[in-house]
Coordinates of C-alpha atoms and ligand atoms in Angstrom, one line a residue:
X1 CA 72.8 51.6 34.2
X2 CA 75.0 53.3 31.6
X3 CA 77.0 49.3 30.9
X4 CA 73.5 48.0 31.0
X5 CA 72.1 50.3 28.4
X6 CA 75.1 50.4 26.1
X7 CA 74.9 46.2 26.1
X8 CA 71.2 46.6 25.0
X9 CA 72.1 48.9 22.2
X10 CA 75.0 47.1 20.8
X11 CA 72.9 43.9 20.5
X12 CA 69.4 45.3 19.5
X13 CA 70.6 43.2 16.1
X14 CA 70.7 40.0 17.8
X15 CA 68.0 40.2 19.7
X16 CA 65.7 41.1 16.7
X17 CA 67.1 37.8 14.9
X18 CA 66.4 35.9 18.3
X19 CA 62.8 37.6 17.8
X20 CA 62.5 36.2 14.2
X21 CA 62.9 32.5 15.3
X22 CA 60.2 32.8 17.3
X23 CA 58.2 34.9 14.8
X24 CA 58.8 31.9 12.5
X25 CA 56.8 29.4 14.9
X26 CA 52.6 29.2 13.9
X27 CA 51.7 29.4 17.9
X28 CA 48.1 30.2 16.7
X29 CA 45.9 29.1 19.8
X30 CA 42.4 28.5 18.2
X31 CA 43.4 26.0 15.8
X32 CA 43.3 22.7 16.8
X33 CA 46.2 21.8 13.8
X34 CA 48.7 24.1 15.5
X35 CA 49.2 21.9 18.9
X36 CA 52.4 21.0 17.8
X37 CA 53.6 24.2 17.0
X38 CA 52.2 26.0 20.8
X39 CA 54.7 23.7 22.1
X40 CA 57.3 24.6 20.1
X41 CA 56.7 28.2 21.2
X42 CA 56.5 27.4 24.9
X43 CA 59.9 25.2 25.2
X44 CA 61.3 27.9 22.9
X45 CA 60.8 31.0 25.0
X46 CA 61.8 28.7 28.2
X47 CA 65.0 28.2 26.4
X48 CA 65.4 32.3 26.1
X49 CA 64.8 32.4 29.5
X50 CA 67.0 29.8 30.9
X51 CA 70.0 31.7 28.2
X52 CA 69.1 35.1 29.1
X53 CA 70.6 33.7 32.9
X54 CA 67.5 32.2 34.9
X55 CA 68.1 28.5 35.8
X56 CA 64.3 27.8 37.5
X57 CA 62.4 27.5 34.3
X58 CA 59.2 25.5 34.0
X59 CA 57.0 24.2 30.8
X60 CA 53.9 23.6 32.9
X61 CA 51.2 21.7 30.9
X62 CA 47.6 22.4 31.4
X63 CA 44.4 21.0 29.4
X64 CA 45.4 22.9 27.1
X65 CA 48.8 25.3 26.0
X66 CA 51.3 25.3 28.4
X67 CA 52.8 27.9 30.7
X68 CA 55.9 28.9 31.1
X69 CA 57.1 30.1 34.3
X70 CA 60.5 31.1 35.7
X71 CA 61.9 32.8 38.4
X72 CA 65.0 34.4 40.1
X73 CA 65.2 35.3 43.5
X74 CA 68.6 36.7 44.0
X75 CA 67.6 40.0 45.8
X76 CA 66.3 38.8 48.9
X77 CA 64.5 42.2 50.7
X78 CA 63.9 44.2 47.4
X79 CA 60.8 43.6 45.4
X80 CA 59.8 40.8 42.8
X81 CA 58.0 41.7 39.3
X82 CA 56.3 39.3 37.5
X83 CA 56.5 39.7 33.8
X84 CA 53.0 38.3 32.1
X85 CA 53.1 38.4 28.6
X86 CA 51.7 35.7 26.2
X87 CA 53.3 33.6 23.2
X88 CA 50.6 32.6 21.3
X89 CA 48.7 34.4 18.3
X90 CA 45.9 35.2 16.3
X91 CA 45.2 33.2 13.2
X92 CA 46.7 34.9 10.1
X93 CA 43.6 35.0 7.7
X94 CA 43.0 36.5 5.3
X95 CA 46.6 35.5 4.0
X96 CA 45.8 37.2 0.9
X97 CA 46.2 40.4 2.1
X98 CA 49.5 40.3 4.1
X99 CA 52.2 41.6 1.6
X100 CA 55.1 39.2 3.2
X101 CA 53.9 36.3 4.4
X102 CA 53.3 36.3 8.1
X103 CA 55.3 33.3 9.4
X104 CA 58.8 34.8 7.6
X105 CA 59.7 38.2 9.4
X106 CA 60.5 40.5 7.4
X107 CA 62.2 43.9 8.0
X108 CA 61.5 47.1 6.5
X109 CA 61.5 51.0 7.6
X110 CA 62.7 49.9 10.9
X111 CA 59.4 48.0 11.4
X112 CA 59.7 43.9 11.3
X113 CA 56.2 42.1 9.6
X114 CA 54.5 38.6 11.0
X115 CA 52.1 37.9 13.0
X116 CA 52.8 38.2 16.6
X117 CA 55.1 41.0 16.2
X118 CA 53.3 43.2 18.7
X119 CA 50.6 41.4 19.9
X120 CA 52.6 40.0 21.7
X121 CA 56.0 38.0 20.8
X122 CA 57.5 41.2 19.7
X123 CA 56.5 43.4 23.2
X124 CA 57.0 40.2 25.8
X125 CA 60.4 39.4 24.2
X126 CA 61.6 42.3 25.3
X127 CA 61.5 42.0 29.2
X128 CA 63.6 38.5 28.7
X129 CA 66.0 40.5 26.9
X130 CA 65.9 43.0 29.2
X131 CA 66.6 40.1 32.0
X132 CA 69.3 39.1 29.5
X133 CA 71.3 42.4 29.5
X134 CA 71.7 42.6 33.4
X135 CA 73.1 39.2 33.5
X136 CA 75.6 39.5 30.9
X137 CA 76.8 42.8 32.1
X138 CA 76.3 43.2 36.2
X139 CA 75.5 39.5 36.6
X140 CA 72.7 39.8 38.6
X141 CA 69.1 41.4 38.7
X142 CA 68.1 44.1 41.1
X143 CA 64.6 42.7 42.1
X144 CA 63.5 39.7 42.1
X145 CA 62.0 38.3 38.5
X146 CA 59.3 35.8 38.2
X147 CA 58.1 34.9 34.2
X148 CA 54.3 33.9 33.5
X149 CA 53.9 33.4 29.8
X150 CA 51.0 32.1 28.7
X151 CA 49.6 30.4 25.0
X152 CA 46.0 31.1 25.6
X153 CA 45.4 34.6 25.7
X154 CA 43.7 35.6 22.5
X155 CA 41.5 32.4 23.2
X156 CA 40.5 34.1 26.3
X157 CA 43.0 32.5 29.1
X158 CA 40.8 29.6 30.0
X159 CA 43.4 27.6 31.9
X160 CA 45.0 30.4 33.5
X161 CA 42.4 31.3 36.1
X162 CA 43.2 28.1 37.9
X163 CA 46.7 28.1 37.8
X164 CA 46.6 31.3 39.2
X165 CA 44.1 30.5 41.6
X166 CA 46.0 27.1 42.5
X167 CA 49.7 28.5 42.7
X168 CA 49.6 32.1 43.8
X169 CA 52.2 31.2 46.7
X170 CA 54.6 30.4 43.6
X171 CA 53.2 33.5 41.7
X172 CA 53.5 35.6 44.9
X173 CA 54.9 39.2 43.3
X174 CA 55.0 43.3 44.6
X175 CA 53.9 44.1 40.9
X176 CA 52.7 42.5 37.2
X177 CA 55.0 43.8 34.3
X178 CA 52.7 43.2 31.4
X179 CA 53.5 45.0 27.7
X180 CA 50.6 43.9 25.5
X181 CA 48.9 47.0 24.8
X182 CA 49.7 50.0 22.9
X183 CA 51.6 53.2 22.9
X184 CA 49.9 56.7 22.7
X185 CA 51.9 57.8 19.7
X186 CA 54.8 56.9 18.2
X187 CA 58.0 57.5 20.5
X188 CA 55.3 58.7 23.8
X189 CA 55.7 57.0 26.8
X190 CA 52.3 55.6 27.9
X191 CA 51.3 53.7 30.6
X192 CA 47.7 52.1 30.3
X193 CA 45.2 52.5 33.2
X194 CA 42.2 50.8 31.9
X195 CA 41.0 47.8 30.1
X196 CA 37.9 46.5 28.9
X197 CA 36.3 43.4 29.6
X198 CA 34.3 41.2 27.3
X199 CA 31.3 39.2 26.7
X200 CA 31.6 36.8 23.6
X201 CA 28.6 34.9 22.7
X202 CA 27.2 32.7 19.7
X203 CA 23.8 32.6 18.7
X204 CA 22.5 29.6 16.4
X205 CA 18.9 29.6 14.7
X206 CA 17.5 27.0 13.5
X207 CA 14.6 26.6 11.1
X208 CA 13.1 24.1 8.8
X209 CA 14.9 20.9 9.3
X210 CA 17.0 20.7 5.9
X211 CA 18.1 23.2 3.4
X212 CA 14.8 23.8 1.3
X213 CA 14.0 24.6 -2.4
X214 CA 12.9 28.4 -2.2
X215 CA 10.2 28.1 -4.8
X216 CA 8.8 25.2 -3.6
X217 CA 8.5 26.2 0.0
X218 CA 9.1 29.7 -0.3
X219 CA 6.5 31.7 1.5
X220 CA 5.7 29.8 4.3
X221 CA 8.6 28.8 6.0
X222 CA 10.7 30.9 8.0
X223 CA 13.9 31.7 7.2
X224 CA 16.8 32.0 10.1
X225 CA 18.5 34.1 8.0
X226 CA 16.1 36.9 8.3
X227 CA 15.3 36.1 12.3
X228 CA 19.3 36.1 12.7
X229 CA 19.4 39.6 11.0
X230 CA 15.6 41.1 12.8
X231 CA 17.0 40.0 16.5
X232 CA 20.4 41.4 15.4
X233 CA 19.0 45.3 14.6
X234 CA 16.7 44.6 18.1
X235 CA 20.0 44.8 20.5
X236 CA 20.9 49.0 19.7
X237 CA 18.7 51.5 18.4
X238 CA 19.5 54.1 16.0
X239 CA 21.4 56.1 18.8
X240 CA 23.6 53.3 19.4
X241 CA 22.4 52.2 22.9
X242 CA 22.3 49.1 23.4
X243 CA 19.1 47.5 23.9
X244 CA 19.6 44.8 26.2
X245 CA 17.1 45.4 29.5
X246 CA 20.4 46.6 32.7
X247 CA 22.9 46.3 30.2
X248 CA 24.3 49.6 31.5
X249 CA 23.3 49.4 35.5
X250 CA 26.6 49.0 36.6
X251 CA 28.3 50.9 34.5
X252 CA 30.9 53.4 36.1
X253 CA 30.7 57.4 34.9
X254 CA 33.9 58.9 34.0
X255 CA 35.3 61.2 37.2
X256 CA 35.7 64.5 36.7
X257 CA 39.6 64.3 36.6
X258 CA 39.5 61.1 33.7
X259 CA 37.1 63.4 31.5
X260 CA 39.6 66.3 31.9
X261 CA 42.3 63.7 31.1
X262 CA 40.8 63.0 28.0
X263 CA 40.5 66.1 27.1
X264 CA 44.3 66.8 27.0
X265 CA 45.0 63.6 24.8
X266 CA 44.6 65.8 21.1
X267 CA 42.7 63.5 19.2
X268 CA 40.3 64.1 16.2
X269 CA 37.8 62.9 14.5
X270 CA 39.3 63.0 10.5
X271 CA 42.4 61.5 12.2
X272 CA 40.8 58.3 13.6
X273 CA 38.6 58.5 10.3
X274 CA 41.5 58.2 8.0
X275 CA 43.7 55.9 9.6
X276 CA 41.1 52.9 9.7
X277 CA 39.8 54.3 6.0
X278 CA 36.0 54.9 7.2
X279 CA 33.8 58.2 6.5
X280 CA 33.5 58.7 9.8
X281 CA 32.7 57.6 13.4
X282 CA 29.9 55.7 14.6
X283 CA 28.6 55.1 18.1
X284 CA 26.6 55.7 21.2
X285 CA 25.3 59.6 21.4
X286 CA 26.6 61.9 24.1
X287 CA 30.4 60.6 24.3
X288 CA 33.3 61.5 22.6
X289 CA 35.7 59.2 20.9
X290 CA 37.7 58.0 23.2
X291 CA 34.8 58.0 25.9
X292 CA 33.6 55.8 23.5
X293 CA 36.5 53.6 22.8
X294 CA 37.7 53.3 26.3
X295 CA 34.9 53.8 28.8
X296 CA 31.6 52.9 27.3
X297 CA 30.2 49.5 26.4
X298 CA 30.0 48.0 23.1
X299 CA 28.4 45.2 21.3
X300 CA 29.4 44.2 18.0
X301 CA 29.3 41.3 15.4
X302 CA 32.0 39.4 14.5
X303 CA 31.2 37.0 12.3
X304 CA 27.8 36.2 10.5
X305 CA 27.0 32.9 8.3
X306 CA 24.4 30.5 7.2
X307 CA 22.9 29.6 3.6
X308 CA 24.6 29.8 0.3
X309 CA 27.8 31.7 0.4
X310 CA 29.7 30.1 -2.4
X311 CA 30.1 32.2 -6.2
X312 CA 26.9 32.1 -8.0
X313 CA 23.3 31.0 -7.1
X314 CA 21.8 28.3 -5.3
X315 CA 18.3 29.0 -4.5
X316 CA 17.1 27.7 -0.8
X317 CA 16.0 28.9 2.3
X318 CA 18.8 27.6 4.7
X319 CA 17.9 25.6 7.6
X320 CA 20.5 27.2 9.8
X321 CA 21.9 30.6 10.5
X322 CA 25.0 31.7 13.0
X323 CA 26.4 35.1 14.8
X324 CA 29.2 35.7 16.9
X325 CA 28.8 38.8 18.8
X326 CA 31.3 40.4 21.4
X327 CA 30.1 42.5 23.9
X328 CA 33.2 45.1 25.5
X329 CA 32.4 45.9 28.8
X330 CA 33.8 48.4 31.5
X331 CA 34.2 49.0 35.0
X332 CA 32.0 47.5 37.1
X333 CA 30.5 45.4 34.6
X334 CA 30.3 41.4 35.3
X335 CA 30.5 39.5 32.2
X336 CA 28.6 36.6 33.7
X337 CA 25.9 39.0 34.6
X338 CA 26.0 40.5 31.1
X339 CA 25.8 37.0 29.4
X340 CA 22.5 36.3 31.1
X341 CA 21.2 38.8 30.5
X342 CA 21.8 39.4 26.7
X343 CA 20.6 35.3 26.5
X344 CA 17.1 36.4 28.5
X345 CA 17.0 39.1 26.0
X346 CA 17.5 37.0 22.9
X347 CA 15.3 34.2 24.3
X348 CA 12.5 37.6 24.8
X349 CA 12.8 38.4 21.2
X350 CA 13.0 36.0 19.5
X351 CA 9.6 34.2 17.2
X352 CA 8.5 31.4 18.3
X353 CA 8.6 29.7 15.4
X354 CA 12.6 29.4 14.9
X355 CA 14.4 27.4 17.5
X356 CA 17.5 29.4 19.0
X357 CA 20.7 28.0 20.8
X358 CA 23.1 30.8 22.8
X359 CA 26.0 29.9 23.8
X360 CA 29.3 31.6 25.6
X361 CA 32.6 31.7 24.0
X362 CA 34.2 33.4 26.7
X363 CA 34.3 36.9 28.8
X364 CA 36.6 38.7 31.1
X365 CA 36.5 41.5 33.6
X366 CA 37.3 44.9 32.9
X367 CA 39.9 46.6 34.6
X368 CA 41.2 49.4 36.2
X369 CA 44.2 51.0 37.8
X370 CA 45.0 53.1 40.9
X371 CA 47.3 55.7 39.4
X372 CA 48.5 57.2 43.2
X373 CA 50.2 53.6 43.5
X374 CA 54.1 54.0 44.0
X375 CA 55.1 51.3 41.5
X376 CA 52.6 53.0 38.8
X377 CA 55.1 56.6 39.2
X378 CA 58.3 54.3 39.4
X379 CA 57.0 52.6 35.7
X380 CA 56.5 56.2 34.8
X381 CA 59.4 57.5 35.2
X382 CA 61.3 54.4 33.7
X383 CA 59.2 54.7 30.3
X384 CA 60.5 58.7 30.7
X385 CA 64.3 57.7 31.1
X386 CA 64.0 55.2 28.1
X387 CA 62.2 57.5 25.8
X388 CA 63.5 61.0 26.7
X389 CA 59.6 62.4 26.9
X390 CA 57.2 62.7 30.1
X391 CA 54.9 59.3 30.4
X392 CA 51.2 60.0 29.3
X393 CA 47.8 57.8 30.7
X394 CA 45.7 56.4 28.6
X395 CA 43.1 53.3 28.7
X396 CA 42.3 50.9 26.5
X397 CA 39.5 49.4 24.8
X398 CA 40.7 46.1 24.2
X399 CA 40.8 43.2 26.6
X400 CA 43.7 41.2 28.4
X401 CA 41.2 39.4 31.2
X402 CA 43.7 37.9 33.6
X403 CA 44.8 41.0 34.6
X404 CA 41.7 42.3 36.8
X405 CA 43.0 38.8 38.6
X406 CA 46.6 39.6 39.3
X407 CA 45.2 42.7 41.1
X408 CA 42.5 40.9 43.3
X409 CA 43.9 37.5 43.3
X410 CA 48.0 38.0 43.7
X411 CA 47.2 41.3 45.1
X412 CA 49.5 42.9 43.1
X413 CA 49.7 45.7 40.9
X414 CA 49.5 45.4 37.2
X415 CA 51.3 48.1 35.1
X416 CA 50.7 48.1 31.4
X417 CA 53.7 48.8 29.9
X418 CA 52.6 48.8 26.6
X419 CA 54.8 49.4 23.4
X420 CA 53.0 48.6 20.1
X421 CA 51.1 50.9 18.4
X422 CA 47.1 50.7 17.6
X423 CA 48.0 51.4 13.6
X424 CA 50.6 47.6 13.7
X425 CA 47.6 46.1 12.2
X426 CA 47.3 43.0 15.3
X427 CA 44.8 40.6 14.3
X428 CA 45.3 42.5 11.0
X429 CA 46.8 41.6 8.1
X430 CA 50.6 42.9 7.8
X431 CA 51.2 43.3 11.8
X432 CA 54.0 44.9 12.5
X433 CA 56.4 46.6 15.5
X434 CA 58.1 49.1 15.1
X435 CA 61.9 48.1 16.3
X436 CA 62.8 51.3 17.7
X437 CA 59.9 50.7 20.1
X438 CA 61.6 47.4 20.8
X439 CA 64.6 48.9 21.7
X440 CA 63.2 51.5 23.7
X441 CA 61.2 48.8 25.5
X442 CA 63.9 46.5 26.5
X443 CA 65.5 49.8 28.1
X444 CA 62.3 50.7 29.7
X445 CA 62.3 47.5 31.3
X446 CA 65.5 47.7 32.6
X447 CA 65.0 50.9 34.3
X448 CA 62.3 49.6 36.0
X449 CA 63.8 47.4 38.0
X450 CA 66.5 49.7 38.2
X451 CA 63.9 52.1 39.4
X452 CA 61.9 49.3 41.9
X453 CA 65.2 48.3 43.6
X454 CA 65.3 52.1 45.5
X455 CA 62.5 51.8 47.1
Ligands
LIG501 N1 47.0 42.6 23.3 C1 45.6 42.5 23.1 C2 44.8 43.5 23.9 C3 45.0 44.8 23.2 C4 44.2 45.1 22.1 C5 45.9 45.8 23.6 C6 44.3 46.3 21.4 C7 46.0 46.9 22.9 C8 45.3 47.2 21.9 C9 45.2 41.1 23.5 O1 46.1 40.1 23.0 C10 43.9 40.7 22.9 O2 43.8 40.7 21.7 N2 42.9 40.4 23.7 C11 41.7 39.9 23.3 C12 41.1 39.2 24.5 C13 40.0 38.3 24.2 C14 40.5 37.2 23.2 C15 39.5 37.7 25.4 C16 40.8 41.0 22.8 O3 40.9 42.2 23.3 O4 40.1 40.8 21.8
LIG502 MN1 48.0 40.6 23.3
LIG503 MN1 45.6 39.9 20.8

């Protein structure tokens, strides 16, 4: 391992300049103008692959962004890891904000700035990299490697499911190598156990057919403005439950064990406060933060519009008024269950006088991990070797939703190897990773292999 790990140190450089390039390509996945520029993306990290040493390497289309996929088998009898990870990104609005702009990395403090730098270019680089050092140094792997990167995960991985579900002979692995999520502190080893799921819905309501002077009609026509905002404060109440009739049935308590878990991850209030520049917490009575953040259910707006927005006045009662809400869920909640029954609810309280449409963005399952798996201690230890500190367990209240389906699907078992950090601002202006991490990350994944080949 020593040859392996001096290579990766001596080129950390290169690599990060590799990373820029494809830092520099607008792979944002909701916008229909960007197309081109997905492609781009895809045929450019099949090139990394088929240069870090991997011949089989695929650009598969789908109805929408394509997949790359790659594998080497050239350990028949030990294990194969497939690496997930996903190349496109969030849109980088407001631009205003960001102090660089996000499409031109830029380095400073050891951190490098553009979107996708953590979530996820910056963390999925580094297993091709890590691919990339074993070649050019022992000439071989020692497991077997299969790629899956995907350009439709913050969109919510719609084409995924049935690839997966249509090629999980080619897709057959021991264990899923995914870094997309975060680390529990700077320099701490983590290995994440939990996700959440989600629910994302729209709600439209419409009421007088036009726009309408508000003098003229004012006073006798309802305004979906003000249903919008009176069926919004019906879904919690003041102790932030949420309001929606077996919203919580299935809902999984914490064990004792996870609860005592918790407990040992030092975490305070004033610090989560201050970093996110609030006056303090919010949130469903009875749970602590992190109960909150990682095993409870949310539902949140994401994006309210309708009327007059522009500077100045313009005095009407709109005819139309929109919501997007998100709803995070948690083990064992369904999110097809959940959408029906936040639409019944809506449907239940809304007036009749206003005409609503919901509709589904998209959802995904929550998941969760079997720590006592063997390959769960081997990824362990490898993030303990790289990082010189004993691996902690965290979960995490964000969503990657293909993952519940590598487990039931594939039947294999996901490890989230995750090396960004919650403060790199993704979906934020100014994202960041911190290169160090990087580093540490492309050594992490080597030691896992190292590590899988033993056993
Ligand atoms: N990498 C994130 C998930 C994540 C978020 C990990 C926060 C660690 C911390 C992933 O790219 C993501 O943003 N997922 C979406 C999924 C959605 C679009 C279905 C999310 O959680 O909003
Ligand atoms: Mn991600
Ligand atoms: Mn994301």
């Amino acid at each position: 391992m020593k040859e392996i790990i001096n290579f990766i140190n001596s080129n950390t450089e290169s690599f990060i300049e590799e990373l820029k390039d494809l830092l520099r390509i607008q792979s944002i996945s909701t916008l229909p103008e960007h197309k081109e520029d997905m492609e781009k993306a895809a045929n450019f990290v099949a090139q990394k692959i088929k240069d870090a040493g991997i011949e089989k390497v695929e650009v598969y289309q789908t109805q929408g962004h394509p997949i790359v996929y790659a594998e080497w088998l050239g350990a028949p009898g030990k294990p194969t890891v497939l690496i997930y990870g996903h190349y496109d990104v969030q849109p980088a609005d407001p631009i205003e904000l960001w102090n660089t702009p996000p499409f031109e990395p830029t380095i400073k403090d050891g951190k490098i700035y553009a979107r996708g730098a953590t979530d996820d270019k910056g963390q999925m680089f580094v297993h091709i990299k890590s691919v990339e050092s074993f070649f050019k140094t022992v000439g071989k792997l020692p497991v077997n490697v299969k790629f899956l990167i995907e350009g439709e995960e913050e969109i919510g991985s719609p084409n995924l499911y049935s690839f997966l579900k249509n090629n999980s002979k080619l897709l057959k692995c021991d264990a899923v190598l995914i870094s997309d999520t975060s680390l529990w502190d700077e320099g701490v080893p983590t290995l994440t156990y939990g996700l959440r799921g989600i629910s994302y819905m729209e709600i439209e309501v419409t009421g007088p057919n036009r726009d309408l002077h508000s003098g003229t009609y004012g006073g006798a026509v309802p305004n979906p403005i003000n249903v919008l905002a009176e069926i919004i404060s019906k879904l919690k109440d003041k102790n932030g439950r949420i309001l929606i009739p077996g919203f919580y049935n299935d809902v999984l308590k914490l064990t004792k064990q996870e609860k005592e878990n918790l407990k040992k991850l030092k975490y305070t209030e004033k610090e989560f406060s201050n970093s996110i520049g609030i006056k303090k917490s919010v949130g469903e009575k009875g749970y602590s933060l992190l109960e909150r953040i990682w095993s409870r259910p949310t539902l949140d707006c994401n994006g309210i519009w309708g009327g007059f927005t522009g500077k100045g006045a313009k005095t009407i009662i709109p005819s139309k008024a929109s919501a997007k809400i998100s709803m995070r869920l948690v083990p064992n909640q369904n999110p097809k269950k959940i959408e029906k029954l936040f639409s019944d609810y809506i449907k239940k309280i809304a007036p009749d006088y206003v005409d609503v449409k919901i509709s589904s963005i998209h959802g995904g399952s929550p998941f969760i991990a079997q720590l006592d798996k063997p390959i769960m201690k081997i990824a362990a230890k490898a993030m303990s070797l790289a990082f010189g500190k004993e691996t902690v367990f965290m979960r995490e209240g964000g969503s990657i939703p293909i993952v519940v389906e590598f487990a039931e699907k594939l039947k294999a078992t996901p490890v989230l190897m995750g090396l960004g950090l919650d403060s790199e601002n993704l979906h934020s202006p100014n994202e960041h990773f911190n290169l160090n991490h990087f580093r540490l990350g492309i050594i992490s994944s080597a030691y896992f292999m190292e590590e899988l080949s033993k056993i």
